[in-house]
JSON list of C-alpha atoms in Angstrom, two decimals:
[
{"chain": "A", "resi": 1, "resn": "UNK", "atom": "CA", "xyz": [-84.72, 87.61, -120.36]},
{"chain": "A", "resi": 2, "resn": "UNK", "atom": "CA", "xyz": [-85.69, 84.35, -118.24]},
{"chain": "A", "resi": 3, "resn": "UNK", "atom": "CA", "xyz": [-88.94, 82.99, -119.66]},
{"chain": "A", "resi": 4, "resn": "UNK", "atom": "CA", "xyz": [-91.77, 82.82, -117.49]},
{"chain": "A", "resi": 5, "resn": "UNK", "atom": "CA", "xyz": [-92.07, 79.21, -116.66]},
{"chain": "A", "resi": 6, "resn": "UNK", "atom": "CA", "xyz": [-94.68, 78.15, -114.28]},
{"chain": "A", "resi": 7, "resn": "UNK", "atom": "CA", "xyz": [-96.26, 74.54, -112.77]},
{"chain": "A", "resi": 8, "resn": "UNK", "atom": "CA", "xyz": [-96.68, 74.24, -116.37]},
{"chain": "A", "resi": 9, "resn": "UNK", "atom": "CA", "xyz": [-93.55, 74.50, -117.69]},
{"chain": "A", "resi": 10, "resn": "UNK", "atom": "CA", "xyz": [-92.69, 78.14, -120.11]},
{"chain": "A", "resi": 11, "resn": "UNK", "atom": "CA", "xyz": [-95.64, 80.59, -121.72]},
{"chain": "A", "resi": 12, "resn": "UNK", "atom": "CA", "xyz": [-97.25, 79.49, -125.07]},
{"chain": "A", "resi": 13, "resn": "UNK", "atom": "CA", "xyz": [-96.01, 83.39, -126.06]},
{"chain": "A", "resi": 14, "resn": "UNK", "atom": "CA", "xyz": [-94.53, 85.28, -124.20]},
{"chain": "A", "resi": 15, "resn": "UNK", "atom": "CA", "xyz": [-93.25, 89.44, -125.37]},
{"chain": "A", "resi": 16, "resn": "UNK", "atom": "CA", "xyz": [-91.19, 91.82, -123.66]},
{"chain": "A", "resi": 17, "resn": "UNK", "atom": "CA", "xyz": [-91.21, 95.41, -124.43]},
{"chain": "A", "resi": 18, "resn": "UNK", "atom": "CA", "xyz": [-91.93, 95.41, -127.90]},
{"chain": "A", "resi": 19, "resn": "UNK", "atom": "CA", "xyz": [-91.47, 98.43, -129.42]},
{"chain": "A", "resi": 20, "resn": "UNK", "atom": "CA", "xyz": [-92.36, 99.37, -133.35]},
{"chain": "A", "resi": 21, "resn": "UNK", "atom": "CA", "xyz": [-92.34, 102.27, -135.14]},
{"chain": "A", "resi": 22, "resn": "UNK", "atom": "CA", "xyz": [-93.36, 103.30, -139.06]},
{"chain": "A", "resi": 23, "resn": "UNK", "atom": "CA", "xyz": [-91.27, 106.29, -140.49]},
{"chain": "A", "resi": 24, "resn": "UNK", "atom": "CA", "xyz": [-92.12, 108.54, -137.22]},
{"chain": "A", "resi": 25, "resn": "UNK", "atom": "CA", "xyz": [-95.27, 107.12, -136.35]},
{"chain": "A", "resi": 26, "resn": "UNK", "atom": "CA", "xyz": [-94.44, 104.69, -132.70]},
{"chain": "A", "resi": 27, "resn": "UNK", "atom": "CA", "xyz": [-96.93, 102.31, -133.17]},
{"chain": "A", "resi": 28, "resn": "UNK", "atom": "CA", "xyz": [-96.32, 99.91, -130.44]},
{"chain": "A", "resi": 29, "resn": "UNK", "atom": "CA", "xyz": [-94.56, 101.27, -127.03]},
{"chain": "A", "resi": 30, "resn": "UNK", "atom": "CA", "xyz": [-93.53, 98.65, -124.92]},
{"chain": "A", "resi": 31, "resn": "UNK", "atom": "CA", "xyz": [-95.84, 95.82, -125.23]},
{"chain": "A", "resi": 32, "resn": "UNK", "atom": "CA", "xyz": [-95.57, 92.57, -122.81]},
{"chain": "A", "resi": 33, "resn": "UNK", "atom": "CA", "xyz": [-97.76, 89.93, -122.33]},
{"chain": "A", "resi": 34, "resn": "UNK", "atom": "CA", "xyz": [-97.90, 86.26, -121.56]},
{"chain": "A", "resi": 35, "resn": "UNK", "atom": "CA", "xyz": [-100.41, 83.71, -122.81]},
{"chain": "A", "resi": 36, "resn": "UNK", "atom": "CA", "xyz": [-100.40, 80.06, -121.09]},
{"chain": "A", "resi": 37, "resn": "UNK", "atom": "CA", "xyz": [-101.32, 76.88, -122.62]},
{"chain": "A", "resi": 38, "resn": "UNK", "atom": "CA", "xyz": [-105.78, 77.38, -122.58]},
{"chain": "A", "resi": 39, "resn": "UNK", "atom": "CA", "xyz": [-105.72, 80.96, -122.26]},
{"chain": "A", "resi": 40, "resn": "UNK", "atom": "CA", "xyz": [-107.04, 83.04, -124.88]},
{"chain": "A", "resi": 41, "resn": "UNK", "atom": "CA", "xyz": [-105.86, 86.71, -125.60]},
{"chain": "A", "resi": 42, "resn": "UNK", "atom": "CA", "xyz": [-107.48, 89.35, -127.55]},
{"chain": "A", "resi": 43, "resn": "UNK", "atom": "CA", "xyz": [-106.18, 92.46, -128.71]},
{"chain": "A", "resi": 44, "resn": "UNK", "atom": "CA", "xyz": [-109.42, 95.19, -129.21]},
{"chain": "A", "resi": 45, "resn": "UNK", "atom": "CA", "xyz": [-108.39, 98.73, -130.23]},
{"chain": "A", "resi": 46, "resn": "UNK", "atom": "CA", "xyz": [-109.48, 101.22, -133.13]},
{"chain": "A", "resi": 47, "resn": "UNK", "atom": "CA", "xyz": [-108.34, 101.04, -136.34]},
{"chain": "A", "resi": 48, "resn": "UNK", "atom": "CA", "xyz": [-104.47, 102.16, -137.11]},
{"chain": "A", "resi": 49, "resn": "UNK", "atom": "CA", "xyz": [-103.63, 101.03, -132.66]},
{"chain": "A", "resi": 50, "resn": "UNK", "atom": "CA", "xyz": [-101.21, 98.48, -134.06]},
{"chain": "A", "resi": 51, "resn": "UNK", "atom": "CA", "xyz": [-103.15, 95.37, -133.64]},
{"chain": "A", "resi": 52, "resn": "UNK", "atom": "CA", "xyz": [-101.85, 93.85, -137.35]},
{"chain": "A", "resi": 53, "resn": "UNK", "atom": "CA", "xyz": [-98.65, 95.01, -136.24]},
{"chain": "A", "resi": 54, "resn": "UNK", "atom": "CA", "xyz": [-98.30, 93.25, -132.92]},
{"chain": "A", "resi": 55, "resn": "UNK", "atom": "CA", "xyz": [-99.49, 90.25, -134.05]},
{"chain": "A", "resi": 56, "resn": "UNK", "atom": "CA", "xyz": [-97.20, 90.24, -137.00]},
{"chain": "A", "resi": 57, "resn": "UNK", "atom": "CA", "xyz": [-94.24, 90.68, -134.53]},
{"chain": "A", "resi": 58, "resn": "UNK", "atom": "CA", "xyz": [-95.69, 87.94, -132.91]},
{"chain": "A", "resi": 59, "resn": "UNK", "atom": "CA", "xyz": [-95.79, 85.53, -135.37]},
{"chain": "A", "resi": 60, "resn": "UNK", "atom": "CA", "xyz": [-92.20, 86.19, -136.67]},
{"chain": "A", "resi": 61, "resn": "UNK", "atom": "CA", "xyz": [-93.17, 88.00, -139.99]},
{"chain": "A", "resi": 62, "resn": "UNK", "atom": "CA", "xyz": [-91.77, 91.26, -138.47]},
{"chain": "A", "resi": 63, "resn": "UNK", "atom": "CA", "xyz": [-89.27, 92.37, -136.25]},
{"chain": "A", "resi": 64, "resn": "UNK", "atom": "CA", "xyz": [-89.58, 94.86, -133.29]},
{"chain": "A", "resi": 65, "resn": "UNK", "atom": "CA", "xyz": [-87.02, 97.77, -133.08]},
{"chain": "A", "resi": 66, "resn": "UNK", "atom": "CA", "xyz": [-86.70, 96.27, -129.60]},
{"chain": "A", "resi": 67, "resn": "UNK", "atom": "CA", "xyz": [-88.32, 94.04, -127.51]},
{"chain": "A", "resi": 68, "resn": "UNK", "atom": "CA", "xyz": [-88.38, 90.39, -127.52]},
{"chain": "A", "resi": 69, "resn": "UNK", "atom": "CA", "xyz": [-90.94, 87.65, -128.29]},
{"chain": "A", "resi": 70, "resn": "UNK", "atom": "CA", "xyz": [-90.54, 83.91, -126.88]},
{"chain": "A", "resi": 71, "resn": "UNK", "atom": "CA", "xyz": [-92.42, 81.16, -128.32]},
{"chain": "A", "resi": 72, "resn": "UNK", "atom": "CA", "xyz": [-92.38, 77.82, -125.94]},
{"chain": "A", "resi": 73, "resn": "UNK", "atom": "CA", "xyz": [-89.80, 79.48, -123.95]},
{"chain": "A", "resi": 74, "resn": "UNK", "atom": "CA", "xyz": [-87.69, 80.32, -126.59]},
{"chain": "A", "resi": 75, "resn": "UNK", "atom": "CA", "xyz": [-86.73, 83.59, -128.66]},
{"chain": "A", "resi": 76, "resn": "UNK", "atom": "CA", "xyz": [-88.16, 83.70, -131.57]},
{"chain": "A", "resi": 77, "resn": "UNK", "atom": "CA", "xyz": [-85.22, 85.77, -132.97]},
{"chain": "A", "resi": 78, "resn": "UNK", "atom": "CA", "xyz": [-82.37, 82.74, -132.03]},
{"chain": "A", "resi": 79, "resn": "UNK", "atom": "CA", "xyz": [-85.16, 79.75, -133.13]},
{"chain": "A", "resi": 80, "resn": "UNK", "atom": "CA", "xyz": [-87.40, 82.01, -135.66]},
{"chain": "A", "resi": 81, "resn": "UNK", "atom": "CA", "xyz": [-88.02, 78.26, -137.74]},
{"chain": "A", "resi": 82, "resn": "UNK", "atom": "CA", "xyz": [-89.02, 76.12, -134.65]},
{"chain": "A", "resi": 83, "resn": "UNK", "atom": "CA", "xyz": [-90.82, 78.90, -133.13]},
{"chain": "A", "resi": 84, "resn": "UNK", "atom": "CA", "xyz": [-92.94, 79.83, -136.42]},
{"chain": "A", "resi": 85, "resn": "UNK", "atom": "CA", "xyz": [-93.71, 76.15, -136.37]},
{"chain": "A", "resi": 86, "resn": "UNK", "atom": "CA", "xyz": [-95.51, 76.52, -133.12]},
{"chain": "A", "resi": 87, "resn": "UNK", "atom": "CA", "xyz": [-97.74, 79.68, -134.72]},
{"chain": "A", "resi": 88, "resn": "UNK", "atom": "CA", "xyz": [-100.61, 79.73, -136.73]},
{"chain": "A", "resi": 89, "resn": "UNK", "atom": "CA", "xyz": [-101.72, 82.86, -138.09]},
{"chain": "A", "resi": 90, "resn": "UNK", "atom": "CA", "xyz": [-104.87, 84.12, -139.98]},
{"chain": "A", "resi": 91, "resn": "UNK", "atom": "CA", "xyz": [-104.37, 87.55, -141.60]},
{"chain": "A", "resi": 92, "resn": "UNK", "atom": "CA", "xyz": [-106.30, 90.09, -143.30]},
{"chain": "A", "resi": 93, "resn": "UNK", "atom": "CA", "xyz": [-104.83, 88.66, -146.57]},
{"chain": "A", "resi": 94, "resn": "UNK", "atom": "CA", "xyz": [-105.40, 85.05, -147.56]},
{"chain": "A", "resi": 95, "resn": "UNK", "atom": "CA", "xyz": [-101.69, 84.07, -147.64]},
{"chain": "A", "resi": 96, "resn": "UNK", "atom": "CA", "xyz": [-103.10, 81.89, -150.58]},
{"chain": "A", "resi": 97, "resn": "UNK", "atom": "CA", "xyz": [-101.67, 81.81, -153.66]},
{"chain": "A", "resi": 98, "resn": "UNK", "atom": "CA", "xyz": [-103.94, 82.71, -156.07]},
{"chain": "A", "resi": 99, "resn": "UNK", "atom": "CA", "xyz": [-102.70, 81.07, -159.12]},
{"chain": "A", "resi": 100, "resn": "UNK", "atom": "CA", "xyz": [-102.67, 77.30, -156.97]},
{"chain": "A", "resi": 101, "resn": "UNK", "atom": "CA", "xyz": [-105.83, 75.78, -156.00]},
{"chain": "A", "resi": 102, "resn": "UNK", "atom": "CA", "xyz": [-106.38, 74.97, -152.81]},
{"chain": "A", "resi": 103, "resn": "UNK", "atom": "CA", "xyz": [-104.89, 71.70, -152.83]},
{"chain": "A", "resi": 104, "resn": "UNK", "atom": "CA", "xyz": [-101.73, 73.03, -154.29]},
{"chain": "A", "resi": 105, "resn": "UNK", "atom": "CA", "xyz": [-101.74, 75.94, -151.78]},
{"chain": "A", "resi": 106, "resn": "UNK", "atom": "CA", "xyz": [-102.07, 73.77, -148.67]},
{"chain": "A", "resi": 107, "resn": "UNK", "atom": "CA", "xyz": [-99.86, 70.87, -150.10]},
{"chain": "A", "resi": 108, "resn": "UNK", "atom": "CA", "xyz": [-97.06, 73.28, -150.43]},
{"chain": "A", "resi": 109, "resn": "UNK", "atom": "CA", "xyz": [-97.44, 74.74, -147.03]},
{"chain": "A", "resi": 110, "resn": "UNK", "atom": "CA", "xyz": [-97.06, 71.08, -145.40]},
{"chain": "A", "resi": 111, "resn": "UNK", "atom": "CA", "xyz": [-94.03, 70.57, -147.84]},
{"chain": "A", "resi": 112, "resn": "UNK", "atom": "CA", "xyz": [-92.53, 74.06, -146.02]},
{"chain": "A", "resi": 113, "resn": "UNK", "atom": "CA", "xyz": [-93.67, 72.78, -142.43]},
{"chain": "A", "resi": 114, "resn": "UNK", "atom": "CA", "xyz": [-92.08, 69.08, -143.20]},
{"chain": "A", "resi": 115, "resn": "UNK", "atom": "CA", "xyz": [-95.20, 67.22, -142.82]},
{"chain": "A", "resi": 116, "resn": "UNK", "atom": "CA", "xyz": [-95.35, 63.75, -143.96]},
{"chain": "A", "resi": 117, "resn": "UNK", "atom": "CA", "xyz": [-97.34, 62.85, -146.81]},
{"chain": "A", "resi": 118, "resn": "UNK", "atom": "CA", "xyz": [-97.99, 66.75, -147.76]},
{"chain": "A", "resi": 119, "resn": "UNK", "atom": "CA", "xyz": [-101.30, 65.60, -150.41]},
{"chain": "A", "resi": 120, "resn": "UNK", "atom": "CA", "xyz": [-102.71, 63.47, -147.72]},
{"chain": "A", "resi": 121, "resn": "UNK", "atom": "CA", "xyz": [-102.76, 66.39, -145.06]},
{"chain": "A", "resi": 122, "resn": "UNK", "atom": "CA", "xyz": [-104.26, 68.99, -147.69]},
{"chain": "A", "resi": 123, "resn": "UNK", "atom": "CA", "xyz": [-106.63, 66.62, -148.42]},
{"chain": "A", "resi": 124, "resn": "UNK", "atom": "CA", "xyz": [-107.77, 66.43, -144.40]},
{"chain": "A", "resi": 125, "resn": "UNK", "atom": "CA", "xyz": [-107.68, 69.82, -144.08]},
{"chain": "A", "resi": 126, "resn": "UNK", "atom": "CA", "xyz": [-109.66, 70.69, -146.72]},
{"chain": "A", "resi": 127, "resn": "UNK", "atom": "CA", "xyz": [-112.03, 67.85, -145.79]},
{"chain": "A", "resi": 128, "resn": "UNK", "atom": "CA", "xyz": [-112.12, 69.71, -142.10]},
{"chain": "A", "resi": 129, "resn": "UNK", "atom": "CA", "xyz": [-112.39, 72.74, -143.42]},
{"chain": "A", "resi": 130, "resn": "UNK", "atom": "CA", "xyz": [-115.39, 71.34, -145.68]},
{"chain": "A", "resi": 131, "resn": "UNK", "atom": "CA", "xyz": [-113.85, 72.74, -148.55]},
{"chain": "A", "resi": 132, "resn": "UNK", "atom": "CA", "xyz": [-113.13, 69.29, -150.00]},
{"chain": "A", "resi": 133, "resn": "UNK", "atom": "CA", "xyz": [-115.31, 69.86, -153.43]},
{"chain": "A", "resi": 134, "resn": "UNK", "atom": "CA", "xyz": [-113.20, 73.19, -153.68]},
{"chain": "A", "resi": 135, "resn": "UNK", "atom": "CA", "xyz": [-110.22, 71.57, -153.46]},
{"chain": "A", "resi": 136, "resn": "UNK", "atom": "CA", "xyz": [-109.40, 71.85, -157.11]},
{"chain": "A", "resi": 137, "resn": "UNK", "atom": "CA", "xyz": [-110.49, 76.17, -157.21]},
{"chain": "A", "resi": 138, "resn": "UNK", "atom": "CA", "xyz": [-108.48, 79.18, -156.84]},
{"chain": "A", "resi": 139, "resn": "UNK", "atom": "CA", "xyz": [-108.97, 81.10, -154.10]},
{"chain": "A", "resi": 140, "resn": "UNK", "atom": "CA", "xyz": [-109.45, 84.23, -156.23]},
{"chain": "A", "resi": 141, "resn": "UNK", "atom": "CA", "xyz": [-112.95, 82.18, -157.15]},
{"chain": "A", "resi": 142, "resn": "UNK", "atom": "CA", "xyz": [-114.11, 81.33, -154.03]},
{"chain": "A", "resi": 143, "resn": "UNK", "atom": "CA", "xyz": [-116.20, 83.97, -151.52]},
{"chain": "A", "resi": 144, "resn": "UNK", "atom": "CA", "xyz": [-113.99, 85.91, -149.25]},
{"chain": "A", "resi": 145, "resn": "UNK", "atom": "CA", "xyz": [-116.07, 83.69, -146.62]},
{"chain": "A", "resi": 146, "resn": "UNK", "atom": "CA", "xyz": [-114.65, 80.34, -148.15]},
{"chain": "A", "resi": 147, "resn": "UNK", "atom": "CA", "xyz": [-111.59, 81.75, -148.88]},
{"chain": "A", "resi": 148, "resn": "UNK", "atom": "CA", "xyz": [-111.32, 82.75, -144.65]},
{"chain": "A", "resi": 149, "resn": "UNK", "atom": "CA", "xyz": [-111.96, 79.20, -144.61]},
{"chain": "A", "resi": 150, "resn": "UNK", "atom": "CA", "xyz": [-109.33, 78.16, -146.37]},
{"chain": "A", "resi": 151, "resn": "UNK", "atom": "CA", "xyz": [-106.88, 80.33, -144.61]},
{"chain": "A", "resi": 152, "resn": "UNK", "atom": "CA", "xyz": [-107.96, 78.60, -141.16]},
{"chain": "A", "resi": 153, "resn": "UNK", "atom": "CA", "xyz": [-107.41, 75.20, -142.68]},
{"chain": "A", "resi": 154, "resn": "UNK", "atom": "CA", "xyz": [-103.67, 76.80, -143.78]},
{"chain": "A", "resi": 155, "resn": "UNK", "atom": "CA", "xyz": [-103.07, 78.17, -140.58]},
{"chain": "A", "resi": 156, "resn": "UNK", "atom": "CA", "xyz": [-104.03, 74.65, -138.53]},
{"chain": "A", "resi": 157, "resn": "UNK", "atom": "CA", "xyz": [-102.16, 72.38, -140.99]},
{"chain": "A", "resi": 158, "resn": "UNK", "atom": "CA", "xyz": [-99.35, 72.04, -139.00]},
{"chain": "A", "resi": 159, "resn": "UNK", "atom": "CA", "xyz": [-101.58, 71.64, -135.73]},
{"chain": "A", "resi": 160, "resn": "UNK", "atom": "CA", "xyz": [-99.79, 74.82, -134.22]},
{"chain": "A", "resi": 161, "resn": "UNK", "atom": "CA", "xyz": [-99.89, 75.38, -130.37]},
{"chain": "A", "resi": 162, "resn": "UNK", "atom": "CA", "xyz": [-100.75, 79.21, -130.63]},
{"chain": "A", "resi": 163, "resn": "UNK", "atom": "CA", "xyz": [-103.30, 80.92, -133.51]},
{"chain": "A", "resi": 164, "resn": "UNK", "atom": "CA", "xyz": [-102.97, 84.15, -134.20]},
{"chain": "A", "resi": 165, "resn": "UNK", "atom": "CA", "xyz": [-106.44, 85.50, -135.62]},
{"chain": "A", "resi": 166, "resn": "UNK", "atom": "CA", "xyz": [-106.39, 88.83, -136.94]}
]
């Protein structure tokens, strides 16, 4: 599938025909869209539409049955670890390891995204985040506000070019 490049060069994200399906329940049916570089997309449906689920597929934590996802032009399923680099994504769940505090959790995930100097940019994101005199918590003792927080700060770390809020 040719990407959809324009003046400015391929999508941000980009899916074609997405399908996804749980036991016999089709959740998603053929899902495309396109989001360019200061466009914002949102995804409003009742609960159980397959909103989690498409933006799962779209971050690379799940695979359609068909249907393909680009990310900068690129499929996610031939450059999954380049791709996911360009994603940030805020679930439902923290994606926080409970049993780390916050500086642990957010040093690790620069270690897994290859940033330099992994302490130093927990330390700035917490400080961005204002969660800088939390630093040394779990996030099973913070307020599911903070720890929402936290999972932004996790999610920009890497200074992604698409978030994916759900």
């Amino acid at each position: 599938m040719p990407s959809s490049d324009g003046a400015d060069g391929p999508a941000l994200l980009e899916a074609r025909g997405l399908r996804r399906s749980f036991g016999g329940l089709r959740v998603l049916r053929g899902v495309d869209l396109t989001v360019r570089a200061g466009q914002a997309l949102v995804v409003a449906g009742p609960n159980g539409a397959g909103k989690t689920t498409l933006l799962r597929l779209l971050a690379g934590l799940t695979r359609p049955e068909s249907g393909e996802v680009r990310v900068l032009g690129r499929p996610l399923r031939d450059h999954g670890e380049e791709a996911r680099r360009a994603i940030g994504f805020v679930s439902h769940q923290s994606l926080l390891y409970d049993d780390l505090t916050l500086a642990q959790n957010l040093t690790f995930t620069a270690r897994l995204y290859a940033l330099p100097r992994p302490a130093d940019a927990a330390r700035a994101a917490l400080e961005s985040a204002g969660l800088s005199a939390r630093a040394d918590e779990s996030p099973r003792r913070l307020s599911r506000g903070l720890t929402q927080r936290a999972s932004i700060a996790r999610a920009l770390l890497h200074q992604p070019r698409v978030l994916l809020l759900d």
